[in-house]
Tab-separated table of C-alpha atoms and ligand atoms in Angstrom:
chain	number	residue	atom	x	y	z
A	1	MET	CA	-1.616	-9.371	-19.782
A	2	THR	CA	-2.897	-12.335	-16.825
A	3	LYS	CA	-5.953	-13.855	-17.367
A	4	ASP	CA	-7.395	-14.028	-14.285
A	5	ALA	CA	-7.472	-10.038	-14.098
A	6	ILE	CA	-10.852	-8.860	-12.728
A	7	ILE	CA	-9.181	-5.127	-13.720
A	8	GLN	CA	-7.778	-4.375	-17.015
A	9	LEU	CA	-6.912	-0.617	-17.146
A	10	LYS	CA	-5.004	-0.072	-20.803
A	11	ASP	CA	-2.748	2.773	-21.617
A	12	VAL	CA	-5.393	5.266	-19.037
A	13	ASP	CA	-5.937	9.117	-19.731
A	14	VAL	CA	-8.017	11.698	-17.836
A	15	THR	CA	-7.090	15.025	-18.316
A	16	PHE	CA	-9.065	17.721	-17.031
A	17	HIS	CA	-10.164	21.425	-18.109
A	18	ASN	CA	-10.558	23.423	-15.953
A	19	LYS	CA	-11.025	27.022	-16.253
A	20	GLY	CA	-7.998	26.795	-19.520
A	21	GLN	CA	-5.761	24.625	-18.163
A	22	THR	CA	-4.898	21.206	-18.125
A	23	VAL	CA	-4.647	18.868	-16.298
A	24	PRO	CA	-3.171	15.592	-17.423
A	25	ALA	CA	-4.238	14.067	-13.997
A	26	VAL	CA	-3.512	10.179	-15.277
A	27	LYS	CA	-1.224	10.020	-18.142
A	28	HIS	CA	-0.480	6.286	-20.038
A	29	VAL	CA	-1.329	3.969	-17.142
A	30	SER	CA	-2.295	0.106	-17.637
A	31	LEU	CA	-2.547	-1.809	-15.196
A	32	ASP	CA	-3.948	-5.525	-14.863
A	33	VAL	CA	-5.045	-6.364	-11.126
A	34	ASN	CA	-5.664	-9.979	-10.309
A	35	ARG	CA	-9.005	-11.628	-8.573
A	36	GLY	CA	-7.578	-11.337	-4.931
A	37	ASP	CA	-4.858	-9.847	-4.753
A	38	ILE	CA	-4.527	-6.507	-2.581
A	39	TYR	CA	-3.075	-4.490	-4.556
A	40	GLY	CA	-1.687	-0.546	-3.386
A	41	VAL	CA	-1.737	1.983	-5.206
A	42	VAL	CA	0.890	4.582	-3.312
A	43	GLY	CA	1.607	8.649	-3.583
A	44	TYR	CA	1.597	11.515	-2.375
A	45	SER	CA	-1.492	14.477	-2.781
A	46	GLY	CA	-1.477	14.328	-6.151
A	47	ALA	CA	-0.322	12.398	-7.579
A	48	GLY	CA	-3.580	10.648	-9.558
A	49	LYS	CA	-4.594	8.049	-7.499
A	50	SER	CA	-7.722	9.086	-7.086
A	51	THR	CA	-9.032	9.410	-10.692
A	52	LEU	CA	-7.064	6.805	-10.902
A	53	VAL	CA	-9.653	4.291	-9.456
A	54	ARG	CA	-12.836	6.236	-9.749
A	55	VAL	CA	-11.852	5.413	-13.362
A	56	ILE	CA	-12.487	1.240	-12.101
A	57	ASN	CA	-16.255	2.218	-11.415
A	58	ARG	CA	-16.992	5.034	-14.242
A	59	LEU	CA	-17.600	7.112	-11.700
A	60	GLN	CA	-15.224	8.627	-13.469
A	61	ARG	CA	-14.557	8.913	-17.409
A	62	PRO	CA	-10.860	8.446	-18.816
A	63	THR	CA	-10.446	11.218	-22.237
A	64	SER	CA	-8.796	7.685	-23.511
A	65	GLY	CA	-8.112	4.466	-22.705
A	66	GLN	CA	-10.179	0.848	-21.999
A	67	VAL	CA	-11.463	-0.130	-18.852
A	68	ILE	CA	-11.913	-3.724	-18.732
A	69	VAL	CA	-14.226	-4.850	-15.413
A	70	ASN	CA	-14.425	-8.656	-14.888
A	71	GLY	CA	-14.706	-9.024	-18.279
A	72	GLN	CA	-15.923	-6.110	-19.786
A	73	ASP	CA	-15.464	-3.384	-21.037
A	74	ILE	CA	-16.428	-1.127	-18.240
A	75	LEU	CA	-16.362	2.775	-20.385
A	76	ALA	CA	-19.227	1.067	-24.159
A	77	MET	CA	-21.814	0.215	-20.693
A	78	LYS	CA	-25.108	1.512	-20.882
A	79	ALA	CA	-26.542	3.265	-17.380
A	80	LYS	CA	-28.314	0.346	-16.863
A	81	ASP	CA	-25.538	-2.590	-17.101
A	82	LEU	CA	-23.276	0.137	-15.087
A	83	ARG	CA	-25.614	0.333	-12.108
A	84	GLN	CA	-25.223	-3.581	-12.115
A	85	ALA	CA	-21.364	-3.152	-12.521
A	86	ARG	CA	-20.859	-1.049	-9.845
A	87	THR	CA	-22.972	-3.055	-7.321
A	88	LYS	CA	-20.240	-5.000	-7.458
A	89	ILE	CA	-17.429	-2.717	-6.942
A	90	GLY	CA	-17.381	-1.313	-3.188
A	91	MET	CA	-15.844	1.719	-2.683
A	92	ILE	CA	-14.348	2.580	0.954
A	93	PHE	CA	-13.652	6.038	1.835
A	94	GLN	CA	-11.223	8.234	4.938
A	95	HIS	CA	-14.247	9.984	5.196
A	96	PHE	CA	-16.301	7.224	6.158
A	97	ASN	CA	-19.159	9.366	4.524
A	98	LEU	CA	-22.016	7.966	6.154
A	99	MET	CA	-25.857	9.300	6.934
A	100	ASN	CA	-25.378	10.693	10.256
A	101	ALA	CA	-29.594	10.534	10.686
A	102	ARG	CA	-29.688	7.252	9.964
A	103	THR	CA	-28.766	4.336	12.101
A	104	ILE	CA	-26.012	2.034	11.878
A	105	ALA	CA	-28.497	-0.541	10.080
A	106	ASP	CA	-30.326	1.529	8.069
A	107	ASN	CA	-26.703	2.986	6.603
A	108	VAL	CA	-26.214	-0.337	5.476
A	109	ASP	CA	-29.330	-1.669	4.413
A	110	TYR	CA	-29.191	1.497	1.612
A	111	PRO	CA	-27.696	-0.218	-0.972
A	112	LEU	CA	-30.163	-2.871	-0.544
A	113	LYS	CA	-33.318	-0.348	-0.612
A	114	GLY	CA	-34.944	-1.183	-5.247
A	115	GLY	CA	-33.203	-4.951	-5.006
A	116	LYS	CA	-34.248	-7.731	-5.292
A	117	LEU	CA	-34.210	-9.141	-2.106
A	118	THR	CA	-37.511	-9.159	0.780
A	119	HIS	CA	-38.239	-6.706	3.206
A	120	ALA	CA	-36.730	-9.795	5.937
A	121	GLN	CA	-33.592	-11.448	4.221
A	122	ARG	CA	-32.407	-7.818	4.202
A	123	LYS	CA	-32.827	-7.628	7.498
A	124	GLU	CA	-30.932	-11.112	7.774
A	125	LYS	CA	-29.088	-9.599	5.605
A	126	VAL	CA	-27.751	-7.009	7.736
A	127	ALA	CA	-27.893	-8.401	10.193
A	128	LYS	CA	-24.534	-10.516	9.170
A	129	LEU	CA	-22.817	-7.294	8.147
A	130	LEU	CA	-22.628	-5.869	11.076
A	131	ALA	CA	-21.648	-9.316	12.210
A	132	LEU	CA	-18.739	-9.869	9.861
A	133	VAL	CA	-17.517	-6.128	10.254
A	134	GLY	CA	-17.656	-7.097	14.193
A	135	LEU	CA	-20.506	-4.510	14.930
A	136	SER	CA	-24.098	-6.620	15.911
A	137	GLU	CA	-24.687	-3.825	18.935
A	138	LYS	CA	-24.123	-0.662	16.730
A	139	ALA	CA	-27.010	-1.705	15.076
A	140	ASN	CA	-29.552	0.820	16.153
A	141	ASP	CA	-26.767	3.854	17.278
A	142	TYR	CA	-26.248	6.098	14.522
A	143	PRO	CA	-23.657	7.305	13.265
A	144	ALA	CA	-22.603	9.760	16.246
A	145	GLN	CA	-22.187	7.225	18.247
A	146	LEU	CA	-19.582	6.225	17.078
A	147	SER	CA	-15.336	6.691	16.540
A	148	GLY	CA	-13.599	6.901	13.829
A	149	GLY	CA	-12.866	2.834	13.160
A	150	GLN	CA	-16.762	1.809	14.127
A	151	LYS	CA	-18.282	4.387	11.281
A	152	GLN	CA	-14.698	2.689	9.257
A	153	ARG	CA	-16.603	-0.676	9.701
A	154	VAL	CA	-19.476	0.429	8.263
A	155	ALA	CA	-18.236	2.238	5.764
A	156	ILE	CA	-16.982	-1.324	5.284
A	157	ALA	CA	-20.225	-3.214	5.636
A	158	ARG	CA	-22.267	-1.425	3.328
A	159	ALA	CA	-19.477	-2.295	0.729
A	160	LEU	CA	-20.259	-4.631	1.334
A	161	ALA	CA	-24.325	-5.221	1.111
A	162	ASN	CA	-24.104	-6.302	-2.400
A	163	ASP	CA	-21.665	-8.763	-2.362
A	164	PRO	CA	-19.321	-6.958	-4.112
A	165	GLU	CA	-16.121	-8.905	-5.737
A	166	ILE	CA	-13.980	-5.765	-5.835
A	167	LEU	CA	-13.287	-3.269	-3.366
A	168	ILE	CA	-11.837	0.087	-3.696
A	169	SER	CA	-10.414	2.076	-0.447
A	170	ASP	CA	-9.370	5.785	-1.343
A	171	GLU	CA	-7.795	6.641	1.490
A	172	ALA	CA	-9.583	4.358	3.943
A	173	THR	CA	-7.425	4.546	7.267
A	174	SER	CA	-5.689	8.338	6.706
A	175	ALA	CA	-8.164	9.907	9.427
A	176	LEU	CA	-7.507	7.162	11.615
A	177	ASP	CA	-4.228	6.580	14.446
A	178	PRO	CA	-2.886	3.981	14.042
A	179	LYS	CA	-3.699	1.217	15.979
A	180	THR	CA	-7.414	1.852	14.732
A	181	THR	CA	-5.750	1.449	11.177
A	182	THR	CA	-3.971	-1.513	11.771
A	183	ALA	CA	-7.386	-2.922	13.171
A	184	ILE	CA	-8.720	-2.286	9.745
A	185	LEU	CA	-6.350	-4.195	7.797
A	186	GLU	CA	-6.516	-6.402	9.061
A	187	LEU	CA	-9.873	-6.406	8.719
A	188	LEU	CA	-9.593	-5.947	5.028
A	189	LYS	CA	-6.924	-8.969	5.096
A	190	GLN	CA	-10.352	-11.553	6.783
A	191	LEU	CA	-13.111	-10.215	4.317
A	192	ASN	CA	-9.525	-10.470	1.255
A	193	LYS	CA	-9.785	-14.196	2.546
A	194	ASP	CA	-12.588	-15.553	3.691
A	195	LEU	CA	-15.024	-13.188	0.397
A	196	GLY	CA	-12.119	-13.688	-2.040
A	197	LEU	CA	-12.481	-10.007	-2.257
A	198	THR	CA	-10.281	-8.135	-4.145
A	199	VAL	CA	-8.492	-5.308	-2.186
A	200	VAL	CA	-7.785	-1.749	-4.430
A	201	LEU	CA	-5.436	0.132	-1.623
A	202	ILE	CA	-5.394	3.844	-2.168
A	203	THR	CA	-2.910	5.519	0.126
A	204	HIS	CA	-0.331	8.149	1.036
A	205	GLU	CA	1.409	5.312	3.865
A	206	MET	CA	3.751	2.697	2.435
A	207	GLU	CA	2.757	1.455	6.464
A	208	ALA	CA	-0.671	0.483	5.033
A	209	VAL	CA	0.580	-1.154	1.689
A	210	LYS	CA	3.180	-3.169	3.697
A	211	GLU	CA	0.791	-4.598	5.911
A	212	ILE	CA	-1.560	-6.105	3.460
A	213	CYS	CA	-0.714	-5.584	0.419
A	214	ASN	CA	0.606	-8.215	-2.563
A	215	LYS	CA	1.250	-5.632	-5.094
A	216	VAL	CA	2.014	-2.259	-5.150
A	217	ALA	CA	1.934	-0.123	-7.490
A	218	VAL	CA	4.074	3.898	-7.160
A	219	MET	CA	2.199	6.730	-8.648
A	220	GLU	CA	4.048	10.381	-8.709
A	221	ASP	CA	2.372	13.158	-11.053
A	222	GLY	CA	0.147	11.256	-12.983
A	223	GLU	CA	2.268	7.799	-14.477
A	224	ILE	CA	2.646	5.079	-12.638
A	225	ILE	CA	6.961	4.744	-11.705
A	226	GLU	CA	7.549	1.092	-10.052
A	227	ARG	CA	4.973	-1.189	-9.208
A	228	GLY	CA	6.116	-5.390	-8.432
A	229	ASP	CA	4.978	-7.514	-5.533
A	230	LEU	CA	5.329	-6.451	-2.735
A	231	VAL	CA	8.451	-8.738	-1.046
A	232	THR	CA	10.450	-6.702	-4.734
A	233	ILE	CA	9.623	-3.841	-4.374
A	234	PHE	CA	10.152	-3.889	-0.297
A	235	SER	CA	13.363	-5.352	-1.426
A	236	GLU	CA	15.002	-3.836	-4.480
A	237	PRO	CA	12.797	0.000	-4.786
A	238	LYS	CA	14.680	1.101	-8.704
A	239	GLN	CA	13.156	5.020	-8.130
A	240	LYS	CA	13.897	7.445	-5.594
A	241	LEU	CA	10.915	8.168	-4.275
A	242	THR	CA	9.633	4.363	-3.641
A	243	GLN	CA	12.861	4.293	-2.072
A	244	ASP	CA	11.724	7.491	0.140
A	245	PHE	CA	8.284	5.718	0.706
A	246	ILE	CA	10.060	2.347	2.357
A	247	ASN	CA	12.137	3.486	4.353
A	248	THR	CA	9.630	5.897	6.153
A	249	ALA	CA	7.067	2.095	5.995
A	250	THR	CA	10.254	0.755	7.148
A	251	GLN	CA	11.561	3.684	9.988
A	252	ILE	CA	14.919	3.499	8.949
A	253	ASP	CA	14.363	7.511	7.710
A	254	GLN	CA	14.417	7.913	11.180
A	255	ALA	CA	17.269	5.861	12.298
A	256	LEU	CA	19.684	7.265	9.767
A	257	ASP	CA	18.578	10.734	10.398
A	258	LYS	CA	19.431	10.595	14.763
A	259	ILE	CA	23.372	8.344	12.882
A	260	TYR	CA	23.528	10.787	11.197
A	261	LYS	CA	22.860	13.365	13.336
A	262	GLN	CA	25.862	11.692	16.423
A	263	ALA	CA	28.288	11.312	13.172
A	264	ASN	CA	31.079	13.317	14.515
A	265	ALA	CA	31.409	10.539	17.559
A	266	LEU	CA	31.293	7.858	14.808
A	267	GLY	CA	34.793	8.876	14.247
A	268	LEU	CA	34.432	7.500	10.593
A	269	ASP	CA	38.359	7.497	8.265
A	270	ASP	CA	39.981	4.824	5.860
A	271	HIS	CA	39.258	2.452	8.788
A	272	HIS	CA	35.723	2.460	9.272
A	273	ARG	CA	32.267	2.854	6.938
A	274	LEU	CA	29.430	3.379	7.591
A	275	VAL	CA	27.176	1.120	5.342
A	276	GLN	CA	23.646	-0.142	5.288
A	277	LEU	CA	23.172	-3.863	4.973
A	278	LYS	CA	19.567	-4.712	3.704
A	279	TYR	CA	19.379	-9.024	2.767
A	280	VAL	CA	15.848	-10.763	1.764
A	281	GLY	CA	14.937	-14.143	2.683
A	282	ALA	CA	16.588	-16.136	5.320
A	283	SER	CA	19.846	-14.683	5.976
A	284	THR	CA	20.345	-13.395	9.941
A	285	ASP	CA	22.600	-10.639	11.298
A	286	ALA	CA	24.987	-12.663	13.178
A	287	PRO	CA	25.971	-15.414	11.353
A	288	LEU	CA	26.800	-12.413	8.867
A	289	ILE	CA	28.632	-10.542	11.822
A	290	THR	CA	30.812	-13.625	13.090
A	291	GLU	CA	31.428	-14.109	9.596
A	292	LEU	CA	33.106	-11.521	8.820
A	293	PHE	CA	35.132	-11.089	11.686
A	294	LYS	CA	36.304	-15.031	11.372
A	295	ARG	CA	37.476	-13.992	7.945
A	296	TYR	CA	38.493	-10.265	7.570
A	297	GLN	CA	39.020	-8.750	10.718
A	298	VAL	CA	36.609	-6.700	10.362
A	299	VAL	CA	34.388	-5.434	13.563
A	300	SER	CA	31.114	-4.586	12.462
A	301	ASN	CA	29.302	-2.443	14.652
A	302	ILE	CA	25.301	-2.748	14.629
A	303	LEU	CA	23.389	0.787	14.645
A	304	TYR	CA	20.253	-0.190	13.700
A	305	GLY	CA	18.000	-2.681	13.243
A	306	ASN	CA	14.931	-3.742	12.089
A	307	VAL	CA	13.616	-7.140	10.547
A	308	GLU	CA	9.948	-6.850	8.270
A	309	ILE	CA	7.883	-9.817	7.629
A	310	LEU	CA	6.422	-9.401	4.804
A	311	GLN	CA	3.561	-11.796	2.502
A	312	ASP	CA	5.770	-14.406	4.978
A	313	THR	CA	10.180	-13.600	4.049
A	314	PRO	CA	11.700	-11.845	6.034
A	315	LEU	CA	13.429	-8.510	5.334
A	316	GLY	CA	15.978	-7.176	6.803
A	317	ASN	CA	17.633	-4.343	7.966
A	318	LEU	CA	20.761	-3.268	9.788
A	319	VAL	CA	23.558	-0.137	9.448
A	320	VAL	CA	26.440	-1.072	10.902
A	321	VAL	CA	29.726	0.418	11.052
A	322	MET	CA	32.616	-1.734	10.192
A	323	ALA	CA	36.014	-1.400	10.740
A	324	GLY	CA	39.561	-3.218	9.550
A	325	GLU	CA	41.621	-2.318	7.560
A	326	PRO	CA	40.616	-0.307	3.884
A	327	ASP	CA	41.726	-4.202	1.942
A	328	GLN	CA	40.180	-5.555	4.146
A	329	LEU	CA	37.382	-3.657	4.847
A	330	ASP	CA	36.732	-3.627	0.686
A	331	GLN	CA	37.111	-8.332	0.757
A	332	ALA	CA	34.487	-7.902	3.422
A	333	TRP	CA	32.126	-5.578	0.901
A	334	GLN	CA	32.616	-7.808	-2.049
A	335	TYR	CA	32.450	-10.927	0.771
A	336	CYS	CA	28.498	-9.665	1.883
A	337	ARG	CA	27.688	-8.444	-1.744
A	338	ASP	CA	28.072	-12.377	-2.724
A	339	ALA	CA	25.989	-13.670	-0.070
A	340	GLY	CA	23.253	-11.377	-2.247
A	341	ILE	CA	23.272	-8.592	0.325
A	342	GLN	CA	22.833	-5.479	-1.068
A	343	VAL	CA	25.394	-3.152	0.858
A	344	THR	CA	25.017	0.691	0.247
A	345	GLN	CA	28.161	3.081	2.217
A	346	LEU	CA	26.141	6.033	3.611
A	347	LYS	CA	27.533	9.436	4.112
A	348	PRO	CA	27.008	11.383	7.499
A	349	ASN	CA	25.843	14.509	4.905
A	350	ASP	CA	23.136	12.305	3.912
A	351	SER	CA	24.602	11.247	0.083
A	352	GLU	CA	24.720	8.121	-0.747
A	353	VAL	CA	27.024	6.080	-2.572
A	354	ALA	CA	26.634	2.467	-3.669
B	423	ATP	N1	-12.323	17.894	-11.324
B	423	ATP	C1	-11.093	17.955	-11.276
B	423	ATP	N2	-10.859	18.540	-12.033
B	423	ATP	C2	-9.671	19.311	-12.147
B	423	ATP	N3	-8.806	18.987	-11.630
B	423	ATP	C3	-8.383	17.733	-11.044
B	423	ATP	C4	-9.809	17.198	-10.741
B	423	ATP	N4	-9.876	16.168	-9.889
B	423	ATP	C5	-8.500	16.256	-9.953
B	423	ATP	N5	-7.511	17.188	-10.212
B	423	ATP	C6	-7.038	17.611	-10.412
B	423	ATP	O1	-5.829	15.930	-10.593
B	423	ATP	C7	-4.641	15.592	-9.893
B	423	ATP	C8	-4.823	14.629	-9.324
B	423	ATP	O2	-6.349	14.114	-8.757
B	423	ATP	P1	-6.139	13.020	-8.104
B	423	ATP	O3	-7.368	13.839	-6.353
B	423	ATP	O4	-6.663	11.845	-8.685
B	423	ATP	O5	-4.399	12.505	-6.707
B	423	ATP	P2	-4.586	11.802	-4.844
B	423	ATP	O6	-3.224	11.284	-5.534
B	423	ATP	O7	-5.126	10.456	-5.466
B	423	ATP	O8	-3.776	13.071	-4.182
B	423	ATP	P3	-5.251	12.798	-2.426
B	423	ATP	O9	-5.161	12.467	-2.313
B	423	ATP	O10	-4.474	14.250	-2.391
B	423	ATP	O11	-6.953	12.991	-3.327
B	423	ATP	C9	-4.673	16.941	-9.059
B	423	ATP	O12	-3.756	17.853	-9.322
B	423	ATP	C10	-6.023	16.837	-8.932
B	423	ATP	O13	-6.288	19.414	-8.157
């Protein structure tokens, strides 16, 4: 437990009982989210992500465990305190959940009703919020007149109406095209930076996590199977599922697919090895390839290369065919490892040999 944690889940279990069936949706999950984090929770459908985040504002009461938000025990709260605490936890969803019969301004104004602000103050607040999400001109339009990305911006403005400290985003970009997704993620990042908003981002797409999160937890079958800061998870994933998510996000699996399909043309034998090289930070591919040739007369043919910048840290991925004498190949391999590069031999039949 860190002292900066704004959300602390301790050994949370959620078990549903449905028509004689028991569904353990969340199992023994402990999670600390620090103030200012953009914490990604990634997993396939049914992994328990939505159930887990609904525990944070007690939309879902856990079967057991503790939930502390802002130092307060959410599970022990009386209704009035819970209502107050919930105003500090905004939420956005995949399908926006806007009220279609009300204007954009009215949608954003809705959470302010019954609060302390006067009519004029509310009007000013709504105008500010719409400006914040770049939709000032749409104030008098109706949701049906907006694009998906614009609707999500309205939902974000509404979620921010009561100046929350936490924003929970439950698959908020899943219904959007890639360009709009990027714009919404950028907006979330901006709000995180400008307002100090803590964001919990639920998604089945590691691409979204890669864009803006500083931390990530991977969920499978109700459990968090791996977690850590973004760069560490991307550079040293331990679990197969995490690796799969990352390979999809970095598009390396598509590249490998193509390479494997043409494997015969690579003429792999004792003198050739198909390898994946992964490196973090300043190392670059060009000097490495030159060095392997100078030292061991190993020729490297690059089939795929990609550098991601994660949290300002470059993360490189290369797929190369190394050609040379077998013992020289071994030495080249060792040289890469000593240089802090992760080397994985790839077998075109898809089985990887470390
Ligand atoms: N109210 C409920 N009653 C019974 N079972 C439920 C209920 N809500 C969720 N579940 C079950 O709990 C498990 C986790 O569901 P959850 O919606 O949390 O997963 P998810 O990772 O968010 O997936 P998705 O992205 O598809 O919503 C699933 O097996 C689901 O069927």
